[in-house]
Tab-separated table of C-alpha atoms in Angstrom:
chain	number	residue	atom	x	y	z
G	22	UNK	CA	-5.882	-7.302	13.462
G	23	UNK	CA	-4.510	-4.626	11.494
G	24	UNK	CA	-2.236	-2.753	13.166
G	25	UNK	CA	-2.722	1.026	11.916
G	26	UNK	CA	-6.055	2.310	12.616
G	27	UNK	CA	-6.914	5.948	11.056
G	28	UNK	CA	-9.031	8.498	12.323
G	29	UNK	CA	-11.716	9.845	11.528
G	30	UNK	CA	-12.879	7.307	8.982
G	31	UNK	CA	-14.410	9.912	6.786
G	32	UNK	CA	-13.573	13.901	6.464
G	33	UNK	CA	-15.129	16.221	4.493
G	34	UNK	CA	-13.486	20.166	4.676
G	35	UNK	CA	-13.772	23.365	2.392
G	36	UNK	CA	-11.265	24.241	-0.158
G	37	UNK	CA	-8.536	26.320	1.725
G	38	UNK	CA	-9.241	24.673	4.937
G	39	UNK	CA	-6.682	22.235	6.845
G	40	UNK	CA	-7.274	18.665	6.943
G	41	UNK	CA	-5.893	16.583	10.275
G	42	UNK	CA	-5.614	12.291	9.953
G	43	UNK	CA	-4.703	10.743	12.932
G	44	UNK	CA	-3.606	7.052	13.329
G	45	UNK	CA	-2.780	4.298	15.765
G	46	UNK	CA	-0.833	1.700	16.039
G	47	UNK	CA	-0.178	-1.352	18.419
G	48	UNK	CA	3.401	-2.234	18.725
G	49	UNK	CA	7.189	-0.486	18.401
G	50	UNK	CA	7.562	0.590	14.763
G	51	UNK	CA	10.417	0.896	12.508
G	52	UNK	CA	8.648	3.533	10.503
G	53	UNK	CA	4.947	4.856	9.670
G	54	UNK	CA	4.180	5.602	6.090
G	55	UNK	CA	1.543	7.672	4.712
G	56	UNK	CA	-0.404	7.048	1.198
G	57	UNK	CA	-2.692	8.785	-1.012
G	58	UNK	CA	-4.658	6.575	-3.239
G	59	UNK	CA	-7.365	8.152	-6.081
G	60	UNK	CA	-10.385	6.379	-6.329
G	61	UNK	CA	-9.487	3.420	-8.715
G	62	UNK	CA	-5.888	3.749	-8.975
G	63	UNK	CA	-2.834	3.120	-7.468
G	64	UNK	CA	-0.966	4.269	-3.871
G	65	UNK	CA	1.367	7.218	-4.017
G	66	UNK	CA	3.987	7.739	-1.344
G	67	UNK	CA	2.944	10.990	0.761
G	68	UNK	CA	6.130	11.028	3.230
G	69	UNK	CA	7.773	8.412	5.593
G	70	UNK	CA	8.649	9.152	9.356
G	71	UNK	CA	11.610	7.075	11.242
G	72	UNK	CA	10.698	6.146	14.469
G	73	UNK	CA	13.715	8.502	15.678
G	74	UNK	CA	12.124	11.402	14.470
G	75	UNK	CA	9.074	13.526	15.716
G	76	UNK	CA	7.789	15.805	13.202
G	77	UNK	CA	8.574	15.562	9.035
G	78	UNK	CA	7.596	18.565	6.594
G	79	UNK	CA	7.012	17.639	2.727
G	80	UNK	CA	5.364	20.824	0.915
G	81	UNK	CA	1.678	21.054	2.379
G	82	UNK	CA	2.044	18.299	4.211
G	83	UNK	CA	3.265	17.730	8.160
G	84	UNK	CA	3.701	14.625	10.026
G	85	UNK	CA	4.070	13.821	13.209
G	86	UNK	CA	4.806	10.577	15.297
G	87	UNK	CA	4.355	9.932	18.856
G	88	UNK	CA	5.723	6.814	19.761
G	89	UNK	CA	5.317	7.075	23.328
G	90	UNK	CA	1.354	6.839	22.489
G	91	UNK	CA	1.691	5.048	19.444
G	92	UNK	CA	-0.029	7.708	17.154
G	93	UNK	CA	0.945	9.744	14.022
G	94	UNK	CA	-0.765	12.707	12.576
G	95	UNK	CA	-0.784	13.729	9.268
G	96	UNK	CA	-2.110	17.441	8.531
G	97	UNK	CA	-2.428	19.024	4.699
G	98	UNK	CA	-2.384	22.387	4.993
G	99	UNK	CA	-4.926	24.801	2.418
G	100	UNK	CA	-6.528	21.738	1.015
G	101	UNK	CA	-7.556	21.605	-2.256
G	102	UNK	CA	-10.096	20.093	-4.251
G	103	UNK	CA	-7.503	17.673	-5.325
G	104	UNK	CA	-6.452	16.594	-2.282
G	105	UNK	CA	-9.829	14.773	-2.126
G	106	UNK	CA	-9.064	10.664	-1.959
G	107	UNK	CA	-8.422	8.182	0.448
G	108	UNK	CA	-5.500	8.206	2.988
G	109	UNK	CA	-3.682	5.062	4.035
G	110	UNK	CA	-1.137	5.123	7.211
G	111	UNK	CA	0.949	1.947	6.943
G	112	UNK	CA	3.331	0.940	9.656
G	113	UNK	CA	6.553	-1.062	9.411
G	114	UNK	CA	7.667	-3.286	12.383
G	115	UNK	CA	11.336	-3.319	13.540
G	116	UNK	CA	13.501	-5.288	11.854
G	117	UNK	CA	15.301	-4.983	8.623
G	118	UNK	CA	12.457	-6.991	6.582
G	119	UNK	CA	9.583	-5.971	7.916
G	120	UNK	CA	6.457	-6.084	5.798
G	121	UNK	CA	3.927	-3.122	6.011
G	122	UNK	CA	0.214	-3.014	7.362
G	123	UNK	CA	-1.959	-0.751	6.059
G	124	UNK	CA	-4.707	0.809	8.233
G	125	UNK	CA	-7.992	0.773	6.871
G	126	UNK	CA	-7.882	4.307	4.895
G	127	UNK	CA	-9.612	7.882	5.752
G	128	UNK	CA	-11.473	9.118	2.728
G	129	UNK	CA	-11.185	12.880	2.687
G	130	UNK	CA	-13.258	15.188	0.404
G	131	UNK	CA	-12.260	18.671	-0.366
G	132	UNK	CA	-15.423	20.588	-1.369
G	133	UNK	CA	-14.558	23.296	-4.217
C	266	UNK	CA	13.140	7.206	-9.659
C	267	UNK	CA	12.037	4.174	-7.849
C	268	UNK	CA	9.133	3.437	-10.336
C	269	UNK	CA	6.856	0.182	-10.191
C	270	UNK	CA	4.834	-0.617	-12.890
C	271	UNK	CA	2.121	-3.662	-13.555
C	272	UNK	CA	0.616	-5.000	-16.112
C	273	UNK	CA	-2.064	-4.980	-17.207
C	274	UNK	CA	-3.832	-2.375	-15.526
C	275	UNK	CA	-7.064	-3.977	-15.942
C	276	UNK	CA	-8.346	-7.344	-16.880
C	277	UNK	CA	-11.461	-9.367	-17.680
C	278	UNK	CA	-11.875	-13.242	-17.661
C	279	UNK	CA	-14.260	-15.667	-17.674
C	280	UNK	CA	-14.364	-17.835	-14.790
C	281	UNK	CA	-12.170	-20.449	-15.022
C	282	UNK	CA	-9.478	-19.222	-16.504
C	283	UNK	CA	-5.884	-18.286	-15.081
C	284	UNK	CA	-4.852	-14.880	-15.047
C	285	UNK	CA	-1.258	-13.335	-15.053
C	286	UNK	CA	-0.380	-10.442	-13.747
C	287	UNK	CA	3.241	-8.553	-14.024
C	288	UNK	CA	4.852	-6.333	-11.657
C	289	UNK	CA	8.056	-4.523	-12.749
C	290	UNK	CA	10.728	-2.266	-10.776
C	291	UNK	CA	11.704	0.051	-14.000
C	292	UNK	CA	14.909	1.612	-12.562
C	293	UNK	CA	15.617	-0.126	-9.124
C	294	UNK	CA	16.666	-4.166	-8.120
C	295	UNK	CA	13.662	-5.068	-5.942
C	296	UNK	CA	15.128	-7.929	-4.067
C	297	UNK	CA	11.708	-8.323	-2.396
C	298	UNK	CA	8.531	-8.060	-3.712
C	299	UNK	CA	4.852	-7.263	-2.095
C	300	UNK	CA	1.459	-8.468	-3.630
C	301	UNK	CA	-1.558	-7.338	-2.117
C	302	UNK	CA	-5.538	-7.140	-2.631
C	303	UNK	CA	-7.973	-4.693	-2.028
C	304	UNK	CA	-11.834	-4.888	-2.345
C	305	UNK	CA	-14.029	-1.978	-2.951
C	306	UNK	CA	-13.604	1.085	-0.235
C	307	UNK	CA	-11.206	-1.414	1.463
C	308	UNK	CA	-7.701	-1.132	2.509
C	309	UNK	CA	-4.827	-3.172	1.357
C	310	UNK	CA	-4.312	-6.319	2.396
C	311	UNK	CA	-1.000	-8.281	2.119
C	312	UNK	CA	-1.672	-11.898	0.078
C	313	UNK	CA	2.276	-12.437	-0.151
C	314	UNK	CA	6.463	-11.654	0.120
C	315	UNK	CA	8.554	-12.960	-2.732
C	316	UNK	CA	12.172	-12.821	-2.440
C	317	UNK	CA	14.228	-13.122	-6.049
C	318	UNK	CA	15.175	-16.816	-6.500
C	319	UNK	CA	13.167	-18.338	-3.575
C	320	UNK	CA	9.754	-19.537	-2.941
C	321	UNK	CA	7.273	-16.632	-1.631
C	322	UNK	CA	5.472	-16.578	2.016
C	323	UNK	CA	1.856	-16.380	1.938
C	324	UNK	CA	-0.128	-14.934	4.350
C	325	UNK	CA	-2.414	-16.985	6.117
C	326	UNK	CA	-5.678	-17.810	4.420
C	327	UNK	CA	-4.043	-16.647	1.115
C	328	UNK	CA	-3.991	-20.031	-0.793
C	329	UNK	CA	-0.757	-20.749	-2.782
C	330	UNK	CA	-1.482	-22.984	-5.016
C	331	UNK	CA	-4.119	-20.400	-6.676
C	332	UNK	CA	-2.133	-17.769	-6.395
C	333	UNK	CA	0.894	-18.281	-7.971
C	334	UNK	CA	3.737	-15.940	-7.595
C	335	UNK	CA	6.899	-16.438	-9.263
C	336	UNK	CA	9.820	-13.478	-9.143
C	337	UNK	CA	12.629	-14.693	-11.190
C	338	UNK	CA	13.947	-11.922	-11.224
C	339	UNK	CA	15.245	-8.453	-9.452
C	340	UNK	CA	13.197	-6.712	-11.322
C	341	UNK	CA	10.202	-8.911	-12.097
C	342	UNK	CA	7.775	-10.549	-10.559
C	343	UNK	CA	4.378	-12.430	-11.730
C	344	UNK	CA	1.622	-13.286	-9.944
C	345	UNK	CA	-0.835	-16.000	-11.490
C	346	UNK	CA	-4.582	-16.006	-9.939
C	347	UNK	CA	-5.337	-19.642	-11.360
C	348	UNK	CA	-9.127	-21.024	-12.305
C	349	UNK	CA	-10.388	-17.550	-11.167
C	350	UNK	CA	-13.922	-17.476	-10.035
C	351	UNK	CA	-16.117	-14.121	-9.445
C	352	UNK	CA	-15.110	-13.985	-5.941
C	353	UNK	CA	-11.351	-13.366	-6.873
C	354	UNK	CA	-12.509	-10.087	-8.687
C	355	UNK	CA	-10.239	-7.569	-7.094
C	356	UNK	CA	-7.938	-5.015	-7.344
C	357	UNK	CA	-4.409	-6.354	-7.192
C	358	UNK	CA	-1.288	-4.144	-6.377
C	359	UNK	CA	2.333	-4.787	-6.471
C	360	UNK	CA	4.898	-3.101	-4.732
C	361	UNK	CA	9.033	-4.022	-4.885
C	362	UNK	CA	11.327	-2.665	-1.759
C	363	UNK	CA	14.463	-0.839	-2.168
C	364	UNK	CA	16.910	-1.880	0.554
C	365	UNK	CA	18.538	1.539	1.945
C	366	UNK	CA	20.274	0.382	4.633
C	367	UNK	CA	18.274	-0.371	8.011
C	368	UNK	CA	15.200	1.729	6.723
C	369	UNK	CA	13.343	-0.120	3.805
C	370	UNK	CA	11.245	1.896	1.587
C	371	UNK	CA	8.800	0.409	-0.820
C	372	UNK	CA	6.800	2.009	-4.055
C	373	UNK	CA	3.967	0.411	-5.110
C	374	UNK	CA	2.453	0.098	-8.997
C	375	UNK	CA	-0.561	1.449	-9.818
C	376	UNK	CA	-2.896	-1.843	-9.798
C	377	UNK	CA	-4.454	-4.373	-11.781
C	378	UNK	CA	-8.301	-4.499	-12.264
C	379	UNK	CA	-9.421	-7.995	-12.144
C	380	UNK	CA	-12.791	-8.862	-13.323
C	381	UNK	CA	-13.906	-12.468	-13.364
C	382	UNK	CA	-17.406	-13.433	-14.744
């Protein structure tokens, strides 16, 4: 099984409002990764948390990482139409060549 | 920096036919390599690792000997989807790691568009 898992699957917000994406994950982590992928095209790196660190700040975006429940949050602050696309949290295990697991996406739409 | 690209972004065959897709690490040595699939409103799923100069690892249910992945390279790497059939019709992404120490980042290219009819 996959071993991020985002919540909610599907979030739709007004323009100006704040967006929250939760995720899960199963076992110790090296890091968690967020993505933004446009419908169609390719994945662009939001932000990357260590698993040594707690919160992360990148523009409008936060992060946050709870290892002790095995969760991450990722909150856009006064969303914007084109923050509308799907979100992908994507976890690498410990160990120098870890692969990374992508959770099955939140698709978030940012009504004008 | 740290750019990825593929090529080509989108492709249609006929069934049957083998397909060849490129993935590039513009500005970085990518001494490993990522391929993955995704199907419509799906999320990414990891077909393979390819390491320059050594044989990649599939994962499992990924077959190897139609998808061929060759990365000759530190900066290239080619994967071949061989006598592909409708149900290979997928969206293929790339994505090369840059080793930083104990904390491995990776950048992904923006896809290939495979159609097969």
């Amino acid at each position: 099984s996959q071993q991020g898992e985002e919540d909610p699957q599907a979030l739709s917000i007004q323009e100006g409002e704040n967006a929250t994406m939760n995720c899960s994950y199963k076992t110790s982590i090296n890091n968690l990764q967020w993505y933004r992928q446009n419908s169609g095209r390719g994945l662009v790196h939001l932000i990357l948390i260590r698993s040594n660190e707690r919160e992360k700040h990148s523009g409008r975006l936060r992060v946050t990482l709870d290892t002790s429940k095995k969760s991450s949050s990722l909150l856009i602050t006064a969303s914007r139409a084109a923050d509308t696309a799907s979100y992908f949290c994507a976890t690498a295990l410990t160990g120098a060549n870890s692969k990374l697991t992508f959770g099955k996406g939140i698709t978030l739409s940012v009504r004008p | 920096g740290a750019v990825v690209s593929q090529h080509p972004s989108w492709v249609i065959c006929k069934s049957g036919t083998s397909v060849k897709i490129e993935c590039r690490s513009l500005d970085f040595q990518a001494t490993t390599m990522f391929w993955y699939r995704q199907f419509p409103k799906q999320s990414l799923m990891l077909m393979a690792t390819s390491n320059e100069g050594s044989k990649a690892t599939y994962e499992q249910g990924v077959e190897k000997d139609k998808f061929l992945i060759n990365h000759a390279s530190l900066t290239l790497s080619t994967l071949t989807v061989t006598s592909a059939h409708p149900e290979d019709s997928s969206f293929y992404i790339c994505s090369a790691r840059v080793a930083s120490g104990f904390y491995n980042e990776q950048f992904f290219g923006p896809g290939t568009r495979l159609t097969v009819l």
